[in-house]
Tab-separated table of C-alpha atoms in Angstrom:
chain	number	residue	atom	x	y	z
A	1	MET	CA	-23.179	-42.127	-14.155
A	2	ASN	CA	-22.872	-37.963	-12.565
A	3	PHE	CA	-20.510	-36.298	-13.734
A	4	ILE	CA	-18.537	-33.126	-12.151
A	5	TRP	CA	-17.816	-29.956	-14.523
A	6	LEU	CA	-14.603	-28.487	-13.559
A	7	SER	CA	-13.514	-24.544	-14.913
A	8	PHE	CA	-10.325	-25.373	-16.495
A	9	GLU	CA	-8.608	-23.683	-19.408
A	10	CYS	CA	-8.191	-26.132	-22.759
A	11	SER	CA	-8.713	-25.441	-25.722
A	12	TYR	CA	-12.693	-25.315	-27.030
A	13	ARG	CA	-11.800	-28.795	-29.904
A	14	LYS	CA	-11.559	-30.480	-26.808
A	15	LYS	CA	-14.009	-28.971	-24.137
A	16	SER	CA	-16.671	-30.099	-27.196
A	17	LYS	CA	-15.720	-33.496	-27.420
A	18	VAL	CA	-16.225	-34.256	-24.058
A	19	LYS	CA	-19.891	-32.304	-23.614
A	20	ARG	CA	-20.649	-34.559	-26.864
A	21	VAL	CA	-19.846	-37.775	-25.143
A	22	ALA	CA	-21.196	-36.282	-21.961
A	23	ASP	CA	-23.809	-36.097	-23.461
A	24	GLU	CA	-24.484	-38.975	-24.848
A	25	ILE	CA	-23.683	-40.619	-21.638
A	26	ARG	CA	-26.794	-38.495	-19.772
A	27	HIS	CA	-29.390	-39.710	-22.473
A	28	GLY	CA	-28.141	-43.573	-22.638
A	29	ALA	CA	-27.191	-43.122	-26.161
A	30	VAL	CA	-23.759	-45.770	-25.013
A	31	SER	CA	-22.974	-48.369	-23.456
A	32	ARG	CA	-21.181	-48.927	-20.283
A	33	ILE	CA	-17.863	-50.072	-21.831
A	34	VAL	CA	-18.466	-46.704	-23.969
A	35	GLN	CA	-19.024	-45.140	-20.137
A	36	ALA	CA	-16.129	-46.496	-18.824
A	37	GLN	CA	-13.824	-45.418	-22.237
A	38	PHE	CA	-14.849	-42.164	-21.484
A	39	ALA	CA	-14.393	-42.102	-17.706
A	40	ILE	CA	-11.093	-42.865	-18.506
A	41	ALA	CA	-10.707	-40.324	-21.857
A	42	LEU	CA	-11.675	-37.701	-19.497
A	43	LEU	CA	-8.777	-37.729	-16.677
A	44	LEU	CA	-6.309	-38.182	-19.605
A	45	THR	CA	-8.281	-34.982	-21.370
A	46	LEU	CA	-8.437	-32.783	-17.827
A	47	SER	CA	-4.507	-34.094	-16.677
A	48	SER	CA	-3.903	-32.094	-20.630
A	49	CYS	CA	-5.678	-29.373	-19.257
A	50	GLN	CA	-4.491	-26.430	-16.780
A	51	LEU	CA	-7.006	-26.042	-13.763
A	52	SER	CA	-7.260	-22.331	-13.349
A	53	THR	CA	-8.883	-20.011	-10.646
A	54	GLN	CA	-7.804	-15.968	-11.009
A	55	SER	CA	-5.975	-16.373	-14.439
A	56	SER	CA	-9.016	-17.925	-16.218
A	57	ASN	CA	-9.836	-14.394	-16.909
A	58	GLY	CA	-7.027	-11.969	-17.700
A	59	LEU	CA	-4.869	-10.697	-14.440
A	60	LYS	CA	-7.480	-9.312	-11.383
A	61	LEU	CA	-6.497	-6.527	-9.046
A	62	GLY	CA	-8.366	-5.166	-5.480
A	63	THR	CA	-7.617	-2.427	-3.573
A	64	LEU	CA	-7.654	-1.830	0.032
A	65	LEU	CA	-7.661	1.740	1.225
A	66	PRO	CA	-8.960	4.353	3.065
A	67	ILE	CA	-12.137	6.406	1.321
A	68	THR	CA	-13.148	6.968	4.542
A	69	GLY	CA	-11.726	7.822	8.228
A	70	ASP	CA	-9.387	8.996	9.821
A	71	LEU	CA	-6.962	8.370	6.410
A	72	ALA	CA	-9.596	9.151	3.742
A	73	GLN	CA	-7.627	12.108	2.892
A	74	TYR	CA	-5.048	9.946	1.360
A	75	GLY	CA	-7.322	7.308	0.061
A	76	SER	CA	-9.477	8.515	-2.717
A	77	PRO	CA	-6.275	9.958	-3.944
A	78	MET	CA	-4.387	6.390	-3.419
A	79	GLN	CA	-7.457	5.047	-5.292
A	80	ASP	CA	-6.840	7.513	-8.072
A	81	SER	CA	-3.680	6.936	-8.403
A	82	ALA	CA	-4.876	2.785	-9.060
A	83	GLN	CA	-7.275	3.184	-11.560
A	84	LEU	CA	-5.158	5.755	-13.898
A	85	LEU	CA	-2.176	2.767	-13.420
A	86	VAL	CA	-5.444	0.484	-14.653
A	87	LYS	CA	-6.467	2.926	-17.542
A	88	THR	CA	-3.701	3.336	-18.765
A	89	VAL	CA	-2.101	-0.209	-18.826
A	90	ASN	CA	-5.647	-1.411	-21.127
A	91	ASN	CA	-4.509	1.348	-23.345
A	92	CYS	CA	-1.697	0.161	-23.827
A	93	GLY	CA	-2.390	-3.769	-24.236
A	94	GLY	CA	-3.611	-5.209	-20.887
A	95	VAL	CA	-2.174	-8.000	-19.413
A	96	LEU	CA	-1.412	-11.084	-20.331
A	97	GLY	CA	-3.719	-10.177	-23.521
A	98	GLN	CA	-6.785	-8.749	-21.553
A	99	PRO	CA	-8.027	-6.068	-19.931
A	100	VAL	CA	-6.733	-5.039	-16.050
A	101	GLU	CA	-9.653	-5.478	-13.647
A	102	LEU	CA	-9.258	-3.630	-10.967
A	103	ILE	CA	-11.468	-3.963	-8.156
A	104	SER	CA	-11.788	-1.978	-4.844
A	105	GLU	CA	-12.765	-1.914	-1.601
A	106	ASP	CA	-12.819	0.724	1.346
A	107	ASP	CA	-10.632	-0.420	3.962
A	108	GLN	CA	-12.369	2.844	5.962
A	109	THR	CA	-9.376	3.522	8.122
A	110	GLU	CA	-10.468	0.816	10.517
A	111	PRO	CA	-9.109	-2.835	11.031
A	112	ALA	CA	-12.241	-5.054	11.466
A	113	ALA	CA	-13.107	-3.354	8.363
A	114	GLY	CA	-9.735	-4.433	6.375
A	115	ALA	CA	-10.122	-7.525	7.321
A	116	SER	CA	-13.645	-7.983	5.797
A	117	ALA	CA	-12.908	-6.560	3.134
A	118	MET	CA	-9.271	-8.152	1.684
A	119	THR	CA	-11.766	-11.534	3.240
A	120	LYS	CA	-14.393	-10.500	0.381
A	121	LEU	CA	-11.480	-9.718	-1.994
A	122	ALA	CA	-9.765	-12.824	-1.637
A	123	GLU	CA	-11.912	-15.760	-1.228
A	124	VAL	CA	-15.160	-14.610	-3.515
A	125	ASP	CA	-13.564	-12.026	-6.297
A	126	ARG	CA	-10.202	-13.941	-6.159
A	127	VAL	CA	-7.865	-11.169	-7.212
A	128	ALA	CA	-4.476	-12.242	-8.149
A	129	GLY	CA	-3.103	-8.959	-5.968
A	130	VAL	CA	-4.878	-6.327	-3.789
A	131	VAL	CA	-2.723	-2.696	-3.166
A	132	GLY	CA	-2.975	-1.569	0.055
A	133	GLY	CA	-3.978	-1.368	3.109
A	134	ALA	CA	-2.900	2.587	4.558
A	135	SER	CA	-2.569	2.423	7.345
A	136	SER	CA	-0.277	-0.163	9.120
A	137	ALA	CA	-3.276	-1.215	11.755
A	138	VAL	CA	-5.786	-2.428	8.423
A	139	SER	CA	-2.529	-4.376	6.631
A	140	SER	CA	-1.909	-6.445	10.072
A	141	ALA	CA	-6.285	-7.255	10.121
A	142	ALA	CA	-5.516	-8.135	6.058
A	143	VAL	CA	-2.811	-9.791	5.633
A	144	ASP	CA	-2.782	-13.085	7.403
A	145	ILE	CA	-6.141	-13.467	4.851
A	146	ALA	CA	-4.179	-12.720	1.585
A	147	VAL	CA	-1.293	-15.215	2.553
A	148	ARG	CA	-3.791	-17.988	3.942
A	149	ASN	CA	-5.519	-17.288	-0.046
A	150	GLN	CA	-1.777	-16.413	-1.398
A	151	VAL	CA	-2.750	-13.123	-2.550
A	152	THR	CA	-0.533	-10.577	-2.813
A	153	GLN	CA	0.035	-7.578	-0.846
A	154	ILE	CA	1.424	-4.368	-1.820
A	155	SER	CA	0.961	-1.841	0.842
A	156	PRO	CA	1.657	1.939	-0.505
A	157	ALA	CA	2.412	3.145	2.852
A	158	SER	CA	1.385	1.180	5.868
A	159	THR	CA	5.282	1.489	7.313
A	160	SER	CA	4.735	-0.766	10.645
A	161	PRO	CA	8.605	-1.909	11.262
A	162	VAL	CA	5.911	-5.205	12.612
A	163	PHE	CA	6.133	-5.667	8.819
A	164	THR	CA	9.395	-6.951	8.391
A	165	GLU	CA	10.639	-8.420	12.044
A	166	ARG	CA	6.802	-11.035	10.608
A	167	ALA	CA	8.574	-11.373	7.296
A	168	LYS	CA	12.265	-12.494	9.097
A	169	ASN	CA	9.524	-14.980	10.514
A	170	GLY	CA	8.787	-16.808	7.287
A	171	ASP	CA	5.294	-15.406	8.396
A	172	PHE	CA	3.931	-14.012	4.863
A	173	GLN	CA	5.301	-16.553	3.370
A	174	GLY	CA	6.522	-13.899	0.220
A	175	PHE	CA	3.218	-12.919	-0.182
A	176	TRP	CA	3.635	-9.495	1.560
A	177	PHE	CA	5.997	-6.234	-0.068
A	178	ARG	CA	5.007	-1.724	0.471
A	179	THR	CA	6.796	0.657	-1.267
A	180	ALA	CA	6.845	2.948	1.254
A	181	PRO	CA	10.145	2.333	3.685
A	182	PRO	CA	9.374	0.996	7.463
A	183	ASP	CA	9.068	3.611	10.608
A	184	THR	CA	12.810	2.052	11.733
A	185	PHE	CA	14.015	4.514	8.767
A	186	GLN	CA	11.523	7.717	9.515
A	187	GLY	CA	12.898	7.028	13.116
A	188	GLN	CA	16.454	8.379	11.683
A	189	ALA	CA	15.386	10.624	10.314
A	190	LEU	CA	12.819	12.310	12.853
A	191	ALA	CA	15.865	11.815	15.737
A	192	LYS	CA	18.238	13.385	12.561
A	193	LEU	CA	15.742	16.835	12.413
A	194	ALA	CA	14.555	16.925	16.156
A	195	LYS	CA	18.828	16.863	16.302
A	196	ASP	CA	19.381	19.909	13.788
A	197	GLN	CA	16.736	21.932	14.812
A	198	GLY	CA	18.015	22.620	18.004
A	199	PHE	CA	15.906	20.490	20.155
A	200	GLN	CA	17.003	18.978	23.468
A	201	THR	CA	13.934	17.281	24.354
A	202	VAL	CA	10.927	16.153	23.172
A	203	ALA	CA	7.581	14.829	24.042
A	204	ILE	CA	5.458	12.291	21.956
A	205	LEU	CA	1.975	12.479	21.251
A	206	ALA	CA	1.242	8.617	19.558
A	207	ILE	CA	-1.857	7.135	18.378
A	208	ASN	CA	-1.389	3.244	19.853
A	209	ASN	CA	-1.416	1.920	16.773
A	210	ASP	CA	0.817	-0.514	14.630
A	211	TYR	CA	2.030	2.691	13.470
A	212	GLY	CA	2.671	5.094	16.687
A	213	ASN	CA	4.263	2.223	18.307
A	214	GLY	CA	6.076	1.487	15.744
A	215	LEU	CA	6.948	4.573	14.765
A	216	VAL	CA	7.729	5.354	19.014
A	217	ALA	CA	9.810	2.664	18.733
A	218	SER	CA	12.443	3.327	16.676
A	219	PHE	CA	12.265	7.390	17.568
A	220	ILE	CA	13.040	6.976	21.048
A	221	PRO	CA	16.726	5.033	20.331
A	222	ALA	CA	17.308	7.064	17.503
A	223	PHE	CA	16.815	10.892	19.208
A	224	GLU	CA	18.240	9.137	22.466
A	225	ALA	CA	21.832	7.750	20.643
A	226	LEU	CA	22.205	11.388	19.255
A	227	GLY	CA	22.258	13.049	22.956
A	228	GLY	CA	18.787	14.017	23.063
A	229	LYS	CA	15.767	13.841	25.314
A	230	VAL	CA	12.723	12.178	25.342
A	231	VAL	CA	10.528	13.784	28.220
A	232	SER	CA	9.273	11.758	31.059
A	233	GLY	CA	10.687	8.419	29.271
A	234	GLN	CA	7.622	7.360	27.636
A	235	PRO	CA	5.180	8.499	24.855
A	236	THR	CA	1.448	10.458	25.542
A	237	ARG	CA	-0.709	7.580	23.593
A	238	TYR	CA	-4.401	8.225	22.677
A	239	PRO	CA	-7.476	5.479	21.684
A	240	PRO	CA	-8.063	5.611	18.318
A	241	ASP	CA	-10.493	6.047	18.390
A	242	ALA	CA	-10.139	8.780	20.631
A	243	ALA	CA	-11.897	12.385	20.214
A	244	THR	CA	-11.419	14.665	22.034
A	245	PHE	CA	-7.458	15.156	23.601
A	246	GLU	CA	-7.035	17.641	26.648
A	247	SER	CA	-6.048	15.274	29.650
A	248	GLU	CA	-3.868	13.742	26.498
A	249	VAL	CA	-2.381	16.999	25.433
A	250	GLY	CA	-3.070	18.744	28.432
A	251	ALA	CA	0.249	16.074	29.890
A	252	ALA	CA	2.484	15.992	26.100
A	253	PHE	CA	2.743	19.453	26.637
A	254	SER	CA	2.991	20.370	30.723
A	255	SER	CA	7.090	19.278	31.001
A	256	ASN	CA	7.031	22.530	28.529
A	257	PRO	CA	9.743	20.543	26.260
A	258	ASP	CA	11.651	22.078	23.500
A	259	ALA	CA	9.629	20.303	20.887
A	260	VAL	CA	6.346	18.017	20.378
A	261	LEU	CA	6.498	14.614	18.437
A	262	LEU	CA	2.998	14.011	17.064
A	263	ILE	CA	2.575	10.778	15.832
A	264	THR	CA	-0.522	10.884	14.345
A	265	TYR	CA	-3.359	11.580	11.388
A	266	PRO	CA	-5.309	14.247	10.070
A	267	GLU	CA	-8.004	14.687	11.016
A	268	THR	CA	-7.163	14.108	14.309
A	269	GLY	CA	-4.026	15.355	14.614
A	270	SER	CA	-5.831	18.792	13.505
A	271	LEU	CA	-8.262	18.250	16.585
A	272	ILE	CA	-5.021	17.915	18.669
A	273	LEU	CA	-3.726	20.924	17.080
A	274	LYS	CA	-6.875	22.141	18.222
A	275	SER	CA	-6.680	21.802	21.603
A	276	ALA	CA	-3.692	22.382	21.794
A	277	TYR	CA	-4.106	26.101	21.133
A	278	GLN	CA	-7.430	26.414	22.944
A	279	GLN	CA	-5.197	25.840	25.370
A	280	GLY	CA	-2.930	27.992	25.224
A	281	LEU	CA	-0.533	25.450	24.834
A	282	LEU	CA	1.300	26.959	21.381
A	283	ASN	CA	3.831	29.394	22.028
A	284	LYS	CA	7.440	30.034	20.692
A	285	LYS	CA	9.444	28.434	23.149
A	286	THR	CA	7.766	24.583	22.204
A	287	LYS	CA	7.457	23.886	18.393
A	288	VAL	CA	5.732	20.701	16.653
A	289	LEU	CA	7.656	18.231	15.361
A	290	ALA	CA	4.735	15.390	13.256
A	291	THR	CA	5.562	12.593	10.487
A	292	ASP	CA	4.214	11.446	7.521
A	293	GLY	CA	1.094	10.661	9.039
A	294	LEU	CA	0.357	14.939	8.607
A	295	LYS	CA	1.438	14.979	6.074
A	296	ASP	CA	-1.456	16.885	3.888
A	297	PRO	CA	-2.413	20.003	2.494
A	298	ALA	CA	-5.057	20.026	3.796
A	299	ILE	CA	-3.752	20.193	7.602
A	300	ALA	CA	-3.310	23.794	7.640
A	301	ASN	CA	-7.461	24.156	6.753
A	302	LEU	CA	-8.778	21.535	9.283
A	303	ALA	CA	-6.671	22.732	12.377
A	304	GLY	CA	-8.150	26.434	11.286
A	305	LYS	CA	-6.410	29.625	12.267
A	306	ASN	CA	-6.278	31.666	15.713
A	307	GLN	CA	-7.459	35.164	16.916
A	308	ALA	CA	-4.944	37.353	15.364
A	309	GLY	CA	-5.783	35.018	11.567
A	310	LYS	CA	-2.653	33.071	11.642
A	311	PHE	CA	-2.509	29.286	10.552
A	312	ILE	CA	-2.508	27.397	13.877
A	313	ALA	CA	0.102	25.009	11.852
A	314	SER	CA	2.132	27.769	10.772
A	315	GLY	CA	5.326	26.848	11.841
A	316	LEU	CA	4.764	22.622	12.150
A	317	ILE	CA	7.740	21.008	10.376
A	318	GLY	CA	7.977	17.083	10.215
A	319	THR	CA	9.195	14.455	7.701
A	320	ALA	CA	7.574	12.097	5.091
A	321	ALA	CA	9.409	9.205	2.910
A	322	SER	CA	10.558	11.942	-0.485
A	323	ALA	CA	8.703	9.925	-3.872
A	324	GLY	CA	11.089	11.857	-6.150
A	325	GLY	CA	12.227	8.099	-8.346
A	326	PRO	CA	12.791	7.954	-11.583
A	327	ALA	CA	9.326	8.272	-13.359
A	328	ILE	CA	8.343	10.939	-11.058
A	329	ALA	CA	8.124	14.437	-13.298
A	330	ALA	CA	5.936	11.494	-15.986
A	331	PHE	CA	3.724	10.511	-13.221
A	332	ARG	CA	2.919	13.857	-11.870
A	333	GLN	CA	2.647	15.197	-15.667
A	334	LEU	CA	-0.274	12.165	-16.165
A	335	TYR	CA	-1.969	12.391	-12.877
A	336	ASP	CA	-2.356	16.500	-13.154
A	337	ALA	CA	-3.700	15.942	-16.649
A	338	GLU	CA	-6.035	12.954	-15.652
A	339	TYR	CA	-7.644	14.881	-12.547
A	340	LYS	CA	-6.703	18.486	-12.299
A	341	ARG	CA	-4.626	18.671	-9.941
A	342	GLN	CA	-0.858	16.961	-7.915
A	343	PRO	CA	-0.215	13.785	-5.896
A	344	SER	CA	-0.396	13.416	-2.562
A	345	VAL	CA	1.949	12.006	-0.636
A	346	TYR	CA	1.547	8.642	-1.464
A	347	ASP	CA	0.144	8.522	-4.357
A	348	PRO	CA	3.277	7.402	-6.095
A	349	ASN	CA	4.091	5.013	-4.168
A	350	THR	CA	0.545	3.637	-5.093
A	351	TRP	CA	1.178	4.064	-8.369
A	352	ASP	CA	3.888	1.357	-9.182
A	353	ALA	CA	2.950	-1.176	-6.394
A	354	THR	CA	-0.082	-1.472	-9.238
A	355	ALA	CA	3.114	-1.332	-12.101
A	356	LEU	CA	4.631	-3.882	-9.735
A	357	MET	CA	1.424	-6.267	-9.941
A	358	VAL	CA	0.861	-6.190	-13.634
A	359	LEU	CA	4.436	-6.833	-14.627
A	360	ALA	CA	4.961	-9.801	-12.389
A	361	ALA	CA	2.005	-11.720	-13.947
A	362	GLU	CA	3.185	-9.970	-16.942
A	363	SER	CA	6.457	-11.322	-16.179
A	364	ALA	CA	5.005	-14.953	-15.083
A	365	LYS	CA	2.657	-15.257	-18.246
A	366	ALA	CA	0.095	-16.387	-15.361
A	367	ALA	CA	-2.360	-14.063	-13.514
A	368	THR	CA	-2.389	-15.859	-10.017
A	369	GLY	CA	-1.482	-14.300	-6.638
A	370	PRO	CA	2.035	-17.648	-5.778
A	371	ALA	CA	2.812	-16.329	-10.373
A	372	VAL	CA	2.785	-12.812	-9.233
A	373	LYS	CA	5.018	-12.882	-6.044
A	374	ASP	CA	7.675	-14.677	-7.699
A	375	LYS	CA	8.268	-12.313	-10.232
A	376	ILE	CA	7.938	-8.260	-8.214
A	377	ARG	CA	11.809	-8.220	-7.121
A	378	GLU	CA	12.241	-9.624	-10.539
A	379	VAL	CA	11.118	-6.909	-12.431
A	380	ALA	CA	12.314	-4.001	-10.504
A	381	SER	CA	15.552	-6.163	-9.852
A	382	ALA	CA	18.756	-5.388	-11.872
A	383	PRO	CA	20.020	-6.772	-14.654
A	384	GLY	CA	17.493	-6.390	-16.233
A	385	GLN	CA	16.699	-2.938	-18.565
A	386	GLU	CA	16.262	0.602	-16.636
A	387	VAL	CA	12.495	1.385	-18.072
A	388	THR	CA	10.164	3.679	-16.223
A	389	ASP	CA	7.096	4.087	-18.986
A	390	ILE	CA	4.944	1.404	-17.675
A	391	CYS	CA	4.029	0.665	-21.063
A	392	GLN	CA	7.382	0.860	-22.554
A	393	ALA	CA	8.492	-2.418	-19.428
A	394	LEU	CA	5.436	-4.501	-20.356
A	395	ASP	CA	6.178	-4.645	-24.025
A	396	LEU	CA	9.449	-5.480	-23.249
A	397	VAL	CA	8.074	-8.340	-20.993
A	398	ARG	CA	6.179	-9.250	-23.685
A	399	GLN	CA	9.510	-9.665	-26.183
A	400	GLY	CA	10.819	-11.451	-23.219
A	401	LYS	CA	13.266	-9.399	-21.598
A	402	ASP	CA	14.392	-8.227	-18.476
A	403	VAL	CA	13.072	-5.448	-16.687
A	404	ASN	CA	14.623	-2.570	-13.562
A	405	TYR	CA	11.711	-1.147	-13.629
A	406	GLN	CA	12.410	2.827	-11.746
A	407	GLY	CA	9.212	3.560	-10.159
A	408	ALA	CA	7.621	7.293	-9.671
A	409	SER	CA	8.354	6.707	-5.729
A	410	GLY	CA	11.591	5.181	-5.936
A	411	THR	CA	14.152	2.673	-7.672
A	412	LEU	CA	11.851	0.051	-5.995
A	413	GLU	CA	15.125	-1.768	-4.672
A	414	LEU	CA	13.370	-4.705	-2.760
A	415	ASP	CA	14.719	-6.411	0.408
A	416	ALA	CA	14.222	-9.877	0.686
A	417	GLN	CA	11.476	-8.905	3.763
A	418	GLY	CA	9.134	-6.608	0.024
A	419	ASP	CA	10.684	-3.334	1.538
A	420	VAL	CA	12.887	-0.125	0.216
A	421	VAL	CA	14.768	1.644	1.690
A	422	GLY	CA	15.109	5.362	0.339
A	423	THR	CA	14.875	9.476	1.424
A	424	TYR	CA	12.840	11.438	3.277
A	425	ASP	CA	11.575	14.931	2.390
A	426	ILE	CA	11.814	17.475	5.493
A	427	TRP	CA	7.894	19.520	5.164
A	428	THR	CA	6.679	22.012	7.144
A	429	ILE	CA	3.163	23.621	6.503
A	430	GLN	CA	4.327	27.802	5.848
A	431	GLU	CA	1.942	31.407	6.635
A	432	ASN	CA	-0.026	31.172	4.249
A	433	GLY	CA	-1.108	27.729	4.894
A	434	GLU	CA	0.234	25.905	2.583
A	435	LEU	CA	2.869	22.996	3.180
A	436	ALA	CA	6.351	23.052	1.460
A	437	VAL	CA	9.059	20.571	0.994
A	438	LYS	CA	12.828	22.495	2.459
A	439	GLY	CA	15.038	19.356	2.391
A	440	GLN	CA	15.500	16.139	2.250
A	441	LEU	CA	17.427	13.046	4.797
A	442	SER	CA	18.400	10.068	3.778
A	443	VAL	CA	18.344	7.009	5.845
A	444	GLY	CA	18.961	3.224	5.386
A	445	GLY	CA	19.114	-0.242	6.027
A	446	SER	CA	20.704	-3.293	6.075
């Protein structure tokens, strides 16, 4: 008789007894009648044990973040934030009595690499949840793999409205969430900012991917509703793998609009600014409006200086989701103590995404993707006790109490599509090249 041994959760005594009898069977020490009796007993023993895959070794999470590529300036600090959360949690007891394991993958800011990395995390590492991606294009390539494998995915930075629509259609089966608001809201914030700045005409230069196209689709109607005009009615788009931008820059700036809206990332955005300067297109009349994709403290140095020694990016103004949740001060203090620097734009969102995963697993008393998915909204919503400290929150959950986790990036009120809403920072690049937040705009959805 041949037996296939399964990995399951049951007591040591049961497993020892099953193994002892099986050894006797293999060595011919018992009769066929006893073998048949054992087969029945084995089925009963298996039925009393809980089959387990992801949960057998405690909570295992993955990160899918751009350590290299066009978003590397954001990805490495985001990775640090996830690791800091896991370190903090493990120092106060872990999850379900065991340390949380974090497996990190570099999506390279490329959809194909992101899909491959998600496949590894879901099918080889068998994680319960994944924090990432940052790029909407990467998340689009990875999310169906996560759903197919019942892995909960929380993005700290993918803001394309496409995810909202797909969630409404039921494509994600509840396995998708994000801690940054969708670009339907940022488009409204950009339109309000442009109007407040007195911009009547705006040209658009955007990356041709989910992120760029989503922002274009939300900004244009919002700006036109406020009486503004988009030059030519259509944006100028560039491919994600572009290395030069002379023709695209020329097309966007040629009509002398009040402003050019750049929807891009730091590496390519700095090249676009350089190209506009070299073509003599950066002047006092045409201003540069930007999105969260360019909100990088290094952007002034990346773009460089003009012949007069002034930063090319000086005067750049834009929007980005505000990281101003109830836990932001404590997070910044902890982050600075660990890394000797202040967190970057999506670091609070990454901390919160990871925090929601561990709280959900502890609340569910299971370290599987479906169990985590089912508890995400519950641990972040009323009527539970409001709490900002992750260790205090875990302690309350262990006591059987409901919590309403209040994060570093916001209050984390998640709707049925896994979206959060919030406020947007108005940021600018000063003459000394430093990035500064000069105000906020409030926008909302249903």
